[in-house]
Structure formats: structure tokens, C-alpha cells
Coordinates of C-alpha atoms (C1' of nucleotides) in Angstrom, one line a residue:
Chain A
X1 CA -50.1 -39.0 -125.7
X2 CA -50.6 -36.2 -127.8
X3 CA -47.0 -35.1 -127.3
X4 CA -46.2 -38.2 -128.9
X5 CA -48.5 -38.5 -132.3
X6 CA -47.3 -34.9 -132.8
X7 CA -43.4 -36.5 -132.9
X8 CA -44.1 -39.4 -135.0
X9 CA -46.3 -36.8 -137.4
X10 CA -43.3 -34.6 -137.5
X11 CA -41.4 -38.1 -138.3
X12 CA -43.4 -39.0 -141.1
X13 CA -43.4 -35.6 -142.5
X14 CA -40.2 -34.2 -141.4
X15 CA -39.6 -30.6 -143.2
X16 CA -37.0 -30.1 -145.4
X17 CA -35.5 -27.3 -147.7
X18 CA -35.2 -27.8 -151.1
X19 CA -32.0 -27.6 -150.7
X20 CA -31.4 -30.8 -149.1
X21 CA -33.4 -32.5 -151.0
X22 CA -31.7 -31.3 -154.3
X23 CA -28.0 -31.8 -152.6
X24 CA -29.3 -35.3 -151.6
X25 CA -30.6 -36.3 -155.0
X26 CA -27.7 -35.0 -156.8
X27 CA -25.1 -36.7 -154.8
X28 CA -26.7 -39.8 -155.1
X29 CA -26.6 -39.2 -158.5
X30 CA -22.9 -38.5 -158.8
X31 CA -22.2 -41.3 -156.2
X32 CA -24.1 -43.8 -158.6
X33 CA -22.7 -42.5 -161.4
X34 CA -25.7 -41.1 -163.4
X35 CA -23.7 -38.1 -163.8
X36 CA -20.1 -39.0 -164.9
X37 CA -17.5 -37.6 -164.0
X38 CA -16.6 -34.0 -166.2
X39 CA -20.6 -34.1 -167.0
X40 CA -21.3 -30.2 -166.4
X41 CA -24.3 -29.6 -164.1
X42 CA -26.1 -26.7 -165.6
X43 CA -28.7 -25.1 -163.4
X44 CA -31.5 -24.2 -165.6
X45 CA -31.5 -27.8 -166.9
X46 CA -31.0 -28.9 -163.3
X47 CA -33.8 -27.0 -162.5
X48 CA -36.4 -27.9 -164.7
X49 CA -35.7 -31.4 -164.5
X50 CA -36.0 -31.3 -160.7
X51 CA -39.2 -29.1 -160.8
X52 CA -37.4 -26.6 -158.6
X53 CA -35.7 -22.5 -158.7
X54 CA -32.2 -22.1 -159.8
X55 CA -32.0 -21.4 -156.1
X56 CA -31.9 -24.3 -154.3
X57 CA -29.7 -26.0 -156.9
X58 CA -27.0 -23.8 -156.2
X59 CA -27.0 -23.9 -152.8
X60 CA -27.3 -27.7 -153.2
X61 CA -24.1 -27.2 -155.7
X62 CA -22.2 -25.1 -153.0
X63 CA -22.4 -27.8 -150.7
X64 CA -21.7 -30.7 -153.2
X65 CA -18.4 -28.2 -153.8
X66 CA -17.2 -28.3 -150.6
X67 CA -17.8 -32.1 -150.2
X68 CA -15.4 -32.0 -153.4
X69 CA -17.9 -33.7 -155.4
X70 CA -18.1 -31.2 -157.9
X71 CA -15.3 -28.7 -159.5
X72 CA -16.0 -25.2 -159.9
X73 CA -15.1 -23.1 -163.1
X74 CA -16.0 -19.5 -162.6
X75 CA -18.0 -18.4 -164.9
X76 CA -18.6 -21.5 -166.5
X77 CA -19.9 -23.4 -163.6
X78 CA -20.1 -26.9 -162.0
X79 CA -19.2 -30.1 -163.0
X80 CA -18.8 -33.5 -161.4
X81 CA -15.4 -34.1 -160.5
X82 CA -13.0 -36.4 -161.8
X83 CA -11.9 -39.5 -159.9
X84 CA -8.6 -40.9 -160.6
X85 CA -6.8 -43.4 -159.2
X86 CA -4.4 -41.1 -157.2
X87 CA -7.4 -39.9 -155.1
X88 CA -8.8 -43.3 -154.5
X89 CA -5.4 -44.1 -153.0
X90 CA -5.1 -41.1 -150.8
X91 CA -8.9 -41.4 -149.7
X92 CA -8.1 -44.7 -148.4
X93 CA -4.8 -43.9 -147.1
X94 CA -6.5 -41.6 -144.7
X95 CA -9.9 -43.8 -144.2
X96 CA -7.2 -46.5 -143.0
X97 CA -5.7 -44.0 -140.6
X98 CA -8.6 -42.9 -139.7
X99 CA -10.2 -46.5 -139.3
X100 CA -7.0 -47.3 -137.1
X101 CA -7.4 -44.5 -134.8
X102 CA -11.5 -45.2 -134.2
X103 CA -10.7 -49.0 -133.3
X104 CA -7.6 -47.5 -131.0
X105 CA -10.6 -45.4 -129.4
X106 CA -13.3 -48.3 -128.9
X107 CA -10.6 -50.2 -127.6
X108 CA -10.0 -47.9 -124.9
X109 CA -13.6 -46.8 -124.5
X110 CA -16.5 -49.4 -125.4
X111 CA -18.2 -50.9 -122.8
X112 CA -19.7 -54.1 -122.3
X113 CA -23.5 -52.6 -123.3
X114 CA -21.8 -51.8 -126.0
X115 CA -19.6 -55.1 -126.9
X116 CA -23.1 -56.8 -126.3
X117 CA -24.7 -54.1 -129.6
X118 CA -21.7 -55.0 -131.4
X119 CA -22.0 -58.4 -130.8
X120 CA -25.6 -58.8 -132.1
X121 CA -24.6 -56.9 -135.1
X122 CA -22.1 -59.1 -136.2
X123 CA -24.8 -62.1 -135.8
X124 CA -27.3 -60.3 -137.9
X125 CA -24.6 -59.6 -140.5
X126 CA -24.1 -62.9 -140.7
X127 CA -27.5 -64.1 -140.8
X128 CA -27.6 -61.2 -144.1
X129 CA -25.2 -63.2 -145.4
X130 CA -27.4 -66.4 -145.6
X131 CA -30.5 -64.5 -146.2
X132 CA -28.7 -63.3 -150.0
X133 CA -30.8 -60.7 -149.2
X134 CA -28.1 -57.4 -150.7
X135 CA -29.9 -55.2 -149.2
X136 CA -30.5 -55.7 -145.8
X137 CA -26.5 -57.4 -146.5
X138 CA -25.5 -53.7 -147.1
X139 CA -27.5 -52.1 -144.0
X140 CA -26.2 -55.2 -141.6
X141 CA -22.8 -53.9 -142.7
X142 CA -23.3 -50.0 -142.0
X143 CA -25.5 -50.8 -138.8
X144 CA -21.9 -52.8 -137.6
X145 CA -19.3 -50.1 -138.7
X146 CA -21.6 -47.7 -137.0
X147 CA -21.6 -48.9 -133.8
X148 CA -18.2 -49.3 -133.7
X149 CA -17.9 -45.5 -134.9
X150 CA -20.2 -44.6 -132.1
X151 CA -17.9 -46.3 -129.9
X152 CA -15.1 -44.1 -130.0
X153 CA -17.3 -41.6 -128.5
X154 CA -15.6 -38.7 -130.8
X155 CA -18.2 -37.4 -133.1
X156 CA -15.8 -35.6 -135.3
X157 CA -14.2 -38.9 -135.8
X158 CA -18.0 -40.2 -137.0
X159 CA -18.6 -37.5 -139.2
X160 CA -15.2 -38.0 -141.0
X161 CA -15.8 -41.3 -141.4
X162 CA -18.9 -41.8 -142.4
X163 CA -18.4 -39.0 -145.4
X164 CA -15.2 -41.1 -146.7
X165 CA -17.5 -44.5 -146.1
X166 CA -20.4 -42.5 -148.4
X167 CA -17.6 -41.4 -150.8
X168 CA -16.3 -44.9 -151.3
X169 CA -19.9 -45.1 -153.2
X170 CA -18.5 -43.6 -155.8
X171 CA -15.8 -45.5 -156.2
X172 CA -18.5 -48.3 -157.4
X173 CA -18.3 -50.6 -154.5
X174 CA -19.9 -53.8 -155.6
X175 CA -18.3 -55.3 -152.9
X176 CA -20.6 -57.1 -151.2
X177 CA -22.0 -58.8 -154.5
X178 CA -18.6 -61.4 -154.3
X179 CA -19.6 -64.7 -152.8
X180 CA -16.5 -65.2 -151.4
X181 CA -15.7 -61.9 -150.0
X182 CA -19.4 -62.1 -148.3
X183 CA -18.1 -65.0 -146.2
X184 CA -14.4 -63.8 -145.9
X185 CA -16.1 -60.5 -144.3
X186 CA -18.1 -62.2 -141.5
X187 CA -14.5 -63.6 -140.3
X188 CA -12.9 -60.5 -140.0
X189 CA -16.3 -58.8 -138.3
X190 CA -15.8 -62.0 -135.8
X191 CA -12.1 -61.1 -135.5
X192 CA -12.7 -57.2 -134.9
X193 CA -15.3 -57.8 -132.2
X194 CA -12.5 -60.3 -130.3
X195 CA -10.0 -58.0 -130.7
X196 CA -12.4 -55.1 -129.4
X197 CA -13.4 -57.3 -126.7
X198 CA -9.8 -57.9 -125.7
X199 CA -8.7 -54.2 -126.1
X200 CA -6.1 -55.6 -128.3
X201 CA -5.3 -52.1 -129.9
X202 CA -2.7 -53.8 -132.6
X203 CA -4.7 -56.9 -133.4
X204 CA -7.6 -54.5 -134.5
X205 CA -5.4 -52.3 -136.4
X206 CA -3.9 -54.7 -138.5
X207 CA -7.5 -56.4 -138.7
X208 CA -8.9 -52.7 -140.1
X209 CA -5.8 -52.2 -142.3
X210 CA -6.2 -55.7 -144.1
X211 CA -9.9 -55.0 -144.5
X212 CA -9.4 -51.9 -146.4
X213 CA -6.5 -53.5 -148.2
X214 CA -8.5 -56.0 -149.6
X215 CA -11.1 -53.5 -150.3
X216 CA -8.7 -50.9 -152.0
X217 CA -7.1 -53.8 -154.1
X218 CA -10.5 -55.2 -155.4
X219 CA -12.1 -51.4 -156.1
X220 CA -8.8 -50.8 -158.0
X221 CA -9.7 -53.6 -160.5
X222 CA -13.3 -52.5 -160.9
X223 CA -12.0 -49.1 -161.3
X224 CA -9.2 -50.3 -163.7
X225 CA -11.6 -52.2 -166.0
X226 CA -14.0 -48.9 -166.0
X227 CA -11.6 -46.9 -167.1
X228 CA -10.3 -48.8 -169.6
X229 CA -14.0 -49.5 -170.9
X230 CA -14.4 -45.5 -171.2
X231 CA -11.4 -44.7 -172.9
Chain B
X1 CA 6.2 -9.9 -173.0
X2 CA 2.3 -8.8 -173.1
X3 CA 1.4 -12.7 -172.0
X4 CA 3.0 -11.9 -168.8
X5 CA 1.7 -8.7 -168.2
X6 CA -1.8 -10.1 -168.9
X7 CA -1.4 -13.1 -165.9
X8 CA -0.1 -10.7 -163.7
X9 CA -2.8 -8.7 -163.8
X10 CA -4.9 -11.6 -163.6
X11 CA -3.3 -12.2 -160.4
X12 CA -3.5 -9.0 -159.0
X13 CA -7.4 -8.9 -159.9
X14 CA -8.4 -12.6 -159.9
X15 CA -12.3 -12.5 -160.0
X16 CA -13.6 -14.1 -156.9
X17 CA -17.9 -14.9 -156.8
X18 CA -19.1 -12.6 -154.0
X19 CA -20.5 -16.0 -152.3
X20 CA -16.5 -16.5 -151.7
X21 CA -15.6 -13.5 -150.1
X22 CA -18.6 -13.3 -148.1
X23 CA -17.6 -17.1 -146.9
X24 CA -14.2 -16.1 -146.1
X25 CA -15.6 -12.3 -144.5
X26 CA -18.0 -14.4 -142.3
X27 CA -15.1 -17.7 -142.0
X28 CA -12.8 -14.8 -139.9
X29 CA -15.5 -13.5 -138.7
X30 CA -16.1 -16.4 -136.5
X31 CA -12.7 -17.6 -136.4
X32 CA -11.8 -14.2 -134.7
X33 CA -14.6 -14.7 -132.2
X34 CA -16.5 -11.4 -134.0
X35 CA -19.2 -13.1 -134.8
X36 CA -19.9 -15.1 -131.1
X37 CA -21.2 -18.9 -130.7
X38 CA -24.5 -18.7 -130.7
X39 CA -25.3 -15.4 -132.4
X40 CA -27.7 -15.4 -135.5
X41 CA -26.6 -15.1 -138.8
X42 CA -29.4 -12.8 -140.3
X43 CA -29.2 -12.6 -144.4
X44 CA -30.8 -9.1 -144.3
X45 CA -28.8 -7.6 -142.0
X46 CA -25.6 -9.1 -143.1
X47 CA -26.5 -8.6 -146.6
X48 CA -27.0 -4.6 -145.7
X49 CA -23.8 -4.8 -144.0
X50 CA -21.4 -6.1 -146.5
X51 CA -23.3 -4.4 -149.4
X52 CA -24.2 -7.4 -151.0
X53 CA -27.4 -9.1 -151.7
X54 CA -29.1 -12.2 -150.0
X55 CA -28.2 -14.3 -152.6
X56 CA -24.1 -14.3 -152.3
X57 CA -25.1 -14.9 -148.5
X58 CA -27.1 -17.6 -148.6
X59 CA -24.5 -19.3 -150.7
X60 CA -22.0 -18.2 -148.1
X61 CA -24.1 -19.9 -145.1
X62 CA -24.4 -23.4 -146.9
X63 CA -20.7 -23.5 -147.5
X64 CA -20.6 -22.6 -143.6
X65 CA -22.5 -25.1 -142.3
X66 CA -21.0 -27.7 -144.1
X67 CA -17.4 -26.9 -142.5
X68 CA -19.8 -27.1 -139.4
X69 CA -18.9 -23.4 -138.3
X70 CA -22.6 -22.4 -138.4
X71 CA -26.0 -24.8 -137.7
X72 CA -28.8 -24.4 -139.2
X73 CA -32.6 -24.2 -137.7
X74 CA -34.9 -25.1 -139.5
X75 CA -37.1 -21.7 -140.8
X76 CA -35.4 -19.7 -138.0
X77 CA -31.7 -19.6 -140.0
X78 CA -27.9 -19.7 -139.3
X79 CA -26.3 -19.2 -136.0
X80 CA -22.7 -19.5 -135.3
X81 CA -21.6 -23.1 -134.0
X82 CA -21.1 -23.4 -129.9
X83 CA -18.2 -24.4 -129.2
X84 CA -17.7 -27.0 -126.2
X85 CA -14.7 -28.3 -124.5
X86 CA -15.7 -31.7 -126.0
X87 CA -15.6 -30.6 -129.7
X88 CA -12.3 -29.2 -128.9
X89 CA -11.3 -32.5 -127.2
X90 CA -12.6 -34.3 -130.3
X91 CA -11.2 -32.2 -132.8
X92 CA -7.2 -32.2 -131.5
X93 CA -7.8 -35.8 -131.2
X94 CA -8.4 -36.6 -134.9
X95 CA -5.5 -33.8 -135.0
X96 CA -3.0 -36.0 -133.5
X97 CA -4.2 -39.2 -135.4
X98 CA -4.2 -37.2 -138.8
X99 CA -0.6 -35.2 -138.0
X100 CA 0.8 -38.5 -136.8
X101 CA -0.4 -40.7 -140.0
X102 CA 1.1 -37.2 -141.9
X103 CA 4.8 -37.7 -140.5
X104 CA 4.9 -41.1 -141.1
X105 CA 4.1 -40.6 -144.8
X106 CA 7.0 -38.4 -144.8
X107 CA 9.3 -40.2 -143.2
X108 CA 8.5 -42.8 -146.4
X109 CA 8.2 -40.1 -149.3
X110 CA 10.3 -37.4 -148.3
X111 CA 12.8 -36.2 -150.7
X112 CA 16.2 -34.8 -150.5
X113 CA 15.3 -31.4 -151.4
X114 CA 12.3 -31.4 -149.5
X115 CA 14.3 -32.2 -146.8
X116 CA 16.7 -28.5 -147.5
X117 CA 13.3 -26.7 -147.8
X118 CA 12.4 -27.7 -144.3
X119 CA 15.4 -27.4 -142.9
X120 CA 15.3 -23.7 -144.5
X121 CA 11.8 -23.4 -143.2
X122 CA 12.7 -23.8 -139.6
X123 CA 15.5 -21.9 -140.2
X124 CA 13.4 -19.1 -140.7
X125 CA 10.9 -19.7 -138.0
X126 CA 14.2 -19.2 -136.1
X127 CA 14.5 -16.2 -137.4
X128 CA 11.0 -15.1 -136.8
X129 CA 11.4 -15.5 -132.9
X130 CA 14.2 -13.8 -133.0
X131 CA 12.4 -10.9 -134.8
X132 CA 10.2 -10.7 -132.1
X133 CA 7.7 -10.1 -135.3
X134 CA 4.3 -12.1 -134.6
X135 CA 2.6 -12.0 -137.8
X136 CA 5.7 -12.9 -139.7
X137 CA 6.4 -15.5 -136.6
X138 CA 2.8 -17.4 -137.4
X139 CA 3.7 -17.2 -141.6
X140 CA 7.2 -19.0 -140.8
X141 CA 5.1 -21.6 -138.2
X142 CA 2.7 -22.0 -141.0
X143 CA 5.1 -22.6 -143.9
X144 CA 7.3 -24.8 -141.9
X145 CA 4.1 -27.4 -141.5
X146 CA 2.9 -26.8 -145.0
X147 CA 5.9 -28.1 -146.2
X148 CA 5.8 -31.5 -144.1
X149 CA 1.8 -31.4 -145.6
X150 CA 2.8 -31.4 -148.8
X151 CA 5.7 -34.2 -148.2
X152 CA 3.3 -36.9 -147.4
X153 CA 2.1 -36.7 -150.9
X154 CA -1.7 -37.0 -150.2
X155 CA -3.7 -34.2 -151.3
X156 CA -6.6 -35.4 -149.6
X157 CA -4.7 -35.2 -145.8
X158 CA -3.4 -32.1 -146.7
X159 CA -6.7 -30.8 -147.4
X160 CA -7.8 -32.4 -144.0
X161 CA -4.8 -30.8 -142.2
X162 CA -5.6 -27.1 -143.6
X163 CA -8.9 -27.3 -142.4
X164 CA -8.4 -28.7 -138.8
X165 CA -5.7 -25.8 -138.3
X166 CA -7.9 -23.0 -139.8
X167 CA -10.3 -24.4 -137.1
X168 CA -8.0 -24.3 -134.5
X169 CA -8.4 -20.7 -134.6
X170 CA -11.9 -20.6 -133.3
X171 CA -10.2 -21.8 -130.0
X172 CA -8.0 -18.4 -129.8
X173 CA -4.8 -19.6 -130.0
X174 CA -2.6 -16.8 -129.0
X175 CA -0.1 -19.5 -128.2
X176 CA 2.8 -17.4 -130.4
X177 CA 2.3 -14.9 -128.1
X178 CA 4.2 -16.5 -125.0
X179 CA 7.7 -16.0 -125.3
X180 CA 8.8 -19.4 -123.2
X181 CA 6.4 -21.2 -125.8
X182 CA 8.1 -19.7 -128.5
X183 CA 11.9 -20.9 -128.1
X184 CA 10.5 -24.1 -127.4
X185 CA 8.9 -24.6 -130.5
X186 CA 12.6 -23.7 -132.1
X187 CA 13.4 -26.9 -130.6
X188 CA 10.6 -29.0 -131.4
X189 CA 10.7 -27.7 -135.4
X190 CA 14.7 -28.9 -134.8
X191 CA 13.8 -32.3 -133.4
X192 CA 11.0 -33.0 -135.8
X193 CA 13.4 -32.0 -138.7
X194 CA 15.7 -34.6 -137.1
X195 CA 13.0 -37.6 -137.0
X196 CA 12.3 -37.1 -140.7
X197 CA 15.7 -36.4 -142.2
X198 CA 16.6 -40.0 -140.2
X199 CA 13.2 -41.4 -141.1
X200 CA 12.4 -42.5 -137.7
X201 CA 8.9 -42.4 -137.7
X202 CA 8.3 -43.3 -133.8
X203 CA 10.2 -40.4 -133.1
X204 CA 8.7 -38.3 -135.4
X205 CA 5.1 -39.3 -134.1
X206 CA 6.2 -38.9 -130.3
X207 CA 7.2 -35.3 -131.2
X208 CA 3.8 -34.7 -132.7
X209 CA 2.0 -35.6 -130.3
X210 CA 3.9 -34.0 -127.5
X211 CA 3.4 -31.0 -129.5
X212 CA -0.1 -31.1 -130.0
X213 CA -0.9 -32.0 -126.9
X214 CA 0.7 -29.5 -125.2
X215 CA -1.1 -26.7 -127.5
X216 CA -4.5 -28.3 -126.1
X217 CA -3.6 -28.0 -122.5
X218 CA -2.6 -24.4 -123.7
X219 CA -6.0 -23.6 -125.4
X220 CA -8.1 -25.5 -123.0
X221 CA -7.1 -23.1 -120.1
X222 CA -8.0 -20.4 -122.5
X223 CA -11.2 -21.7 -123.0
X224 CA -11.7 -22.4 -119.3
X225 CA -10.6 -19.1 -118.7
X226 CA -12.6 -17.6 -121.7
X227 CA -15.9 -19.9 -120.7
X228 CA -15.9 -18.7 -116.9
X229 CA -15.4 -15.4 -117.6
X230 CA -18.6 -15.2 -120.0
X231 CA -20.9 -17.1 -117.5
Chain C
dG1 C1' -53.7 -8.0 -113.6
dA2 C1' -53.0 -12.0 -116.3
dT3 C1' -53.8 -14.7 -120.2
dA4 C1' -55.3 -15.7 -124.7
dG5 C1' -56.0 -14.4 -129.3
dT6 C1' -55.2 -11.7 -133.1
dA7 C1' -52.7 -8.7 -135.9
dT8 C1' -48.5 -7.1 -137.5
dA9 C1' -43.7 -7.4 -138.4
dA10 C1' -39.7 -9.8 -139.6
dA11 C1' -37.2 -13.6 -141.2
dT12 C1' -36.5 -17.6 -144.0
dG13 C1' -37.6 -20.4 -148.3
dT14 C1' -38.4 -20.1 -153.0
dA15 C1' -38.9 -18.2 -157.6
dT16 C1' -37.9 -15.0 -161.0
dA17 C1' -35.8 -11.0 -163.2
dC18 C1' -31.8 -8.6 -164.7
dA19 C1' -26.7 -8.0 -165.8
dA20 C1' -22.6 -9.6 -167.6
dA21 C1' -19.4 -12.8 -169.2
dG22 C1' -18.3 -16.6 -172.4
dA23 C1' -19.1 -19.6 -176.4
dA24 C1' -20.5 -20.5 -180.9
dC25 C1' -21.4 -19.2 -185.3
dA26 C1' -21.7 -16.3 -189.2
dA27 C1' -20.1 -12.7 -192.1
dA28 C1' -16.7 -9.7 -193.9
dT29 C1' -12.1 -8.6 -195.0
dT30 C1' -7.4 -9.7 -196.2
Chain D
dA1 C1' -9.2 -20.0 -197.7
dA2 C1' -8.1 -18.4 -193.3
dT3 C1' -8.6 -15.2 -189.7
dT4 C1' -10.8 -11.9 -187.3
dT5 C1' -14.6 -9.3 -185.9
dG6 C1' -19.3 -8.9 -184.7
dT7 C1' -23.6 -10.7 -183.2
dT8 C1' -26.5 -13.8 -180.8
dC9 C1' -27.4 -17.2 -177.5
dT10 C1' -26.5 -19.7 -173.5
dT11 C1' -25.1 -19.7 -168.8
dT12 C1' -23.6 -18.0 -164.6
dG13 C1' -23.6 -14.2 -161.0
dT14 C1' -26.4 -11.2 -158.5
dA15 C1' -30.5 -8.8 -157.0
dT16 C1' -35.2 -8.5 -156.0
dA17 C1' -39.9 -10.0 -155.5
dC18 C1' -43.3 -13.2 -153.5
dA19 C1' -44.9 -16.8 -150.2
dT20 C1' -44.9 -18.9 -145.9
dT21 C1' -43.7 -19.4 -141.4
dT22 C1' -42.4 -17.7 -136.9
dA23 C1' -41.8 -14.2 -133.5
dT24 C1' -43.7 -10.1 -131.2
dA25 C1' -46.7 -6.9 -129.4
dC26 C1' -51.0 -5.2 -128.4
dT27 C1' -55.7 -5.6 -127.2
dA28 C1' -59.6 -7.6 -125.4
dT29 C1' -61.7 -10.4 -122.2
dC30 C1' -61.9 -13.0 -118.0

DNA sequence: GATAGTATAAATGTATACAAAGAACAAATT
DNA sequence: AATTTGTTCTTTGTATACATTTATACTATC
């Protein structure tokens, strides 16, 4: 089918501005850390080095602004923005809110198509964990959160969530490289789908909370040691 | 002293890029229902319009479609976000998780004199009905819930917050405008005051939501009423 | 008369040019 | 020697020019 090739062309070769590709390459960047935090991103240099205008770096930097990625100072320009441990609290104080409120949602919402997806994703986690394999470990992860986002069936909900998940990136989540947390997290995966399953709006609210708990507490130490490395 | 006299001139004139006052131009634009769901953003023509050149808008557009207010095609350009009854559905329900999560912070952090300065705030809201003055009605409302913002101590929910209730003037809320709704918010501002000064955060979370939800029956007959009128 | 094709116009995407503000450094004056 | 002033250089803010794509309208042909 003609109709067809022409979508999987358009796949392969999807178009996109500049723009996006700067705004992508840069946040990955500041999420990775590449550029530390204060580092001043000046356009010309940004510009060169990317083999692009000044234009589509600042529109890239206008969005990275409003994602609060970057600081502005007029006149003087961007810069990555600090992180301190104040705003890795209140990022998680919301995310766990906001986490509470999705599984509230799925509970009242999933269906059993749904429970079955879920369901299969925990398996294949799991199976991630045994492979070692950190990569597909990290996408088994995301592919499980996301179907329980999708579940809420609010897509402003999604999108919130998934930019805090992306900004916990930066907040150098080497989570998932613990041994013991690996195994400790296909328990509570098990334990959320249950309590999905069972509508059991507390029990997967006070699963959620502990898992971001944990999360917070061991980020905190990374972040801790980090800090104390730089100064 | 000429120190002073320098900052308050600073204040009177403080610079602002063009790409910022061609966001917020466009922001109200929208907000007010000027600029129509739907309706293409054309960077000529607006650029002619506001005197300015493409550049500034441009920069204004990516900022825009990162609060989601415009969508982007790709090559064709900006057009103002639709606006369905499920976005508005999804939105005041992340509204009543996030306000909900916010008075329960207060209930934990509020201070003593925080406590005065709502009590003064609704107070004046008081006042403001009595006045029978609209725009200084909506200030009063506006500072009143600023205040519990700030009391939950997360700059990151705040910023949430602010955002969610600029939005909620897309969905023409001309809610101040009925007297019966009026006096009753008197009494909710009273009641919430209540919950947080006695740190009863059930209460203060019923209140909430009864008061959101009420606003969203309010604007959702607009909308109806807005929706069939335009078909 | 309808349709297809081409040409023209208009809009976006990108690059570059120009203006102005700010920082850094050097020189002069006290 | 220190401070201040002036100059230059860098960088942002803004405008404009160029390229590419898409929409539109007109003409020619069936």
C-alpha cells in the first residue's frame, strides 16, 4: 500500500525544526550534566558548535526557559539553572501528589485490557531485571509508569508527569544501577498492579509515596556527595 | 537618597525583551478569547501589528506553545489551542489534586502571622463584595489564594498553581460577576480560613474541592452555552 | 465544464546583519 | 597607588534577507 510506505518514509524521516533538535540536544545536555549548573550558554558559541543560526538556539533557549531549565539575565543571557536541594524537595513533593492522584485515577478508571498491558509490563521489567541489561532495565521501567499514566485517561495529568519524571534526570538518577533496589522495585511494581487491580485507592497511594520516598532519600545522598565533591 | 531614586526608576521602567511583551500581548490575547481557538498565528501579520519584528514573535510563539496555549504545524505555523470540554475536565482535575495537596501543606507550615495575613485577606475580599467593585473584587480573590500559595512553602506548586489559574481564564470565567456566587465565596474564604487556622486538613481539602468543583459546573455551562452558540 | 498542471504568491524556517548594552582592560589624572 | 574615565570587544536584542515549502489561482487541455 502506497499509503503505507509513504507513513513509514515519513517515520524514518520525520521533519523537524532546528529548533527541536537544538532544545532536545541541549536539555539532554543539561539533564546529563555536560553543562553544569551556572555554566552560561552563549549563543554564538552555541551556534557554531551545533553547526546552526543563532536562531534556532534561541528559540530552543526560550523553551528550555520556560521548562525552568535555564535562568535568564537580561542582557547578559542564559544560563543553566541551579539545582539545590530545596527544589529537589518541592519537585518531589508535588511528583508524589501528583503520582497519588494518577493511581487514585487508574484505580477508578483502568480496565481489564488494561490491567492485562500492565500486567505484562511488570513481567518484562522483571525479566530486565535478570537480563542486567540497564538499558532495556530503564525503558521496562518508563514503558510500566507509562501505562499506568495512560490509565488515568487525563492527559494533562501525563504531560505533568512525564516532564517532572524527565526532570528527575537531572537530579542524577543512578537509580536503577543498585542491585538491591533493582529487586526491591519489581516488589513494589507487583504490589502496585495488586492494588490497581483491586481498586485499593489507599494501598496504591501509600505504595507510590514509599516509592518516591525511597527514591528522594537515595537521590539526596548522590546529590549530597556531589555537592560536597564541587565545593 | 540618589540609590533610591535610581531603583525606583528602575521600577517604573524595568526593561522587558520585546519577545516578553509580545508573549504576554498574545498570552491575553487568547486568554480573553481575542485571539479564537483555532485561528492562525501569522508572524508577518502580527509582527506588522504590534510594530515589532518577526524575530520577538517567533520567540513569543515558542514560549506559547510550550504553556500549550498555541500548537504548532509543522511548515504551516502557530494556531491558537482548541479548547474541548475534556481539557477543561482534565485540567480542574489536576486543579483539585494540586489545590488539595496545597492546603494540606499549609495546614503543616502555616505560620502565625501568615495566618493574620489571610485572615486580613479575606477580610478584604469582604470588603470587595461589598464594594460592588469587580476588578478590585478579582485582586482581593487573587491575593487571598496567593497567600495560601505561598504558605505551603513550595515554589514549584506555587508556580504550578499560577499557571493552572491564568489558564482558567481561557474558559471565561465571569464567575465574580454573579452576585449569589459572590457572598458565597465570603463564606467559603471564612470556612477555609477556619480549616487552616485549626489545621484540619480534611476539612480544609473538602472545602476545596467543593469550591472548585462548583466553579467547573459554572464554567462548563458557559462553555456549553458558548460551544452551541458558535456551532 | 471540469480537472490537472503550472506559475505565482505567501508563509515558515533559517541565516545573517545591525544596534545597543555590558564587561574588561588600559590609560590618565589625582 | 588608586580611582575613574574612555575605548574596545563581546554578547544579547532586534531586524531583515534568503531559501524552501505550501497554498492559491489561473490557464490549458480533455
Amino acid at each position: 500500500m502506497a499509503k503505507d510506505d509513504l507513513a513509514s518514509i515519513m517515520k524514518e524521516y520525520p521533519y523537524m525544526p532546528l529548533r527541536d533538535v537544538v532544545f532536545h540536544t541541549l536539555r539532554r545536555a543539561i539533564m546529563q550534566g555536560d553543562l553544569k549548573p551556572g555554566e552560561r550558554l552563549m549563543e554564538i558559541k552555541l551556534a557554531n558548535r551545533l553547526g546552526v543560526s543563532r536562531t534556532p538556539i534561541r528559540e530552543a533557549i526560550r523553551m528550555l526557559e520556560l521548562e525552568g531549565l535555564v535562568t535568564m539575565i537580561p542582557r547578559k543571557g542564559a544560563q543553566v539553572a541551579e539545582i539545590t536541594e530545596k527544589d529537589l524537595k518541592d519537585v518531589l513533593e508535588v511528583r508524589i501528589g501528583l503520582e497519588e492522584l494518577a493511581v487514585k485515577f487508574v484505580c477508578q478508571r483502568i480496565n481489564r485490557q488494561q490491567l492485562e498491558e500492565l500486567h505484562r509490563a511488570a513481567r518484562s521489567f522483571e525479566e530486565a531485571v535478570r537480563s542486567e541489561d540497564l538499558t532495556r532495565l530503564a525503558e521496562a521501567d518508563v514503558n510500566f509508569h507509562d501505562l499506568i499514566y495512560k490509565a488515568t485517561g487525563n492527559e494533562r495529568l501525563v504531560q505533568l508527569l512525564n516532564n517532572i519524571r524527565e526532570q528527575m534526570y537531572r537530579y542524577r538518577v543512578e537509580y536503577l544501577k543498585d542491585e538491591e533496589i533493582r529487586s526491591s522495585l519489581i516488589q513494589e511494581h507487583n504490589q502496585l498492579w495488586e492494588a490497581l487491580k483491586d481498586r485499593d485507592e489507599k494501598k496504591a497511594a501509600r505504595i507510590t509515596q514509599e516509592h518516591i520516598e525511597r527514591q528522594q532519600e537515595y537521590i539526596l545522598e548522590n546529590i549530597m556527595a556531589a555537592d560536597r565533591k564541587s565545593e
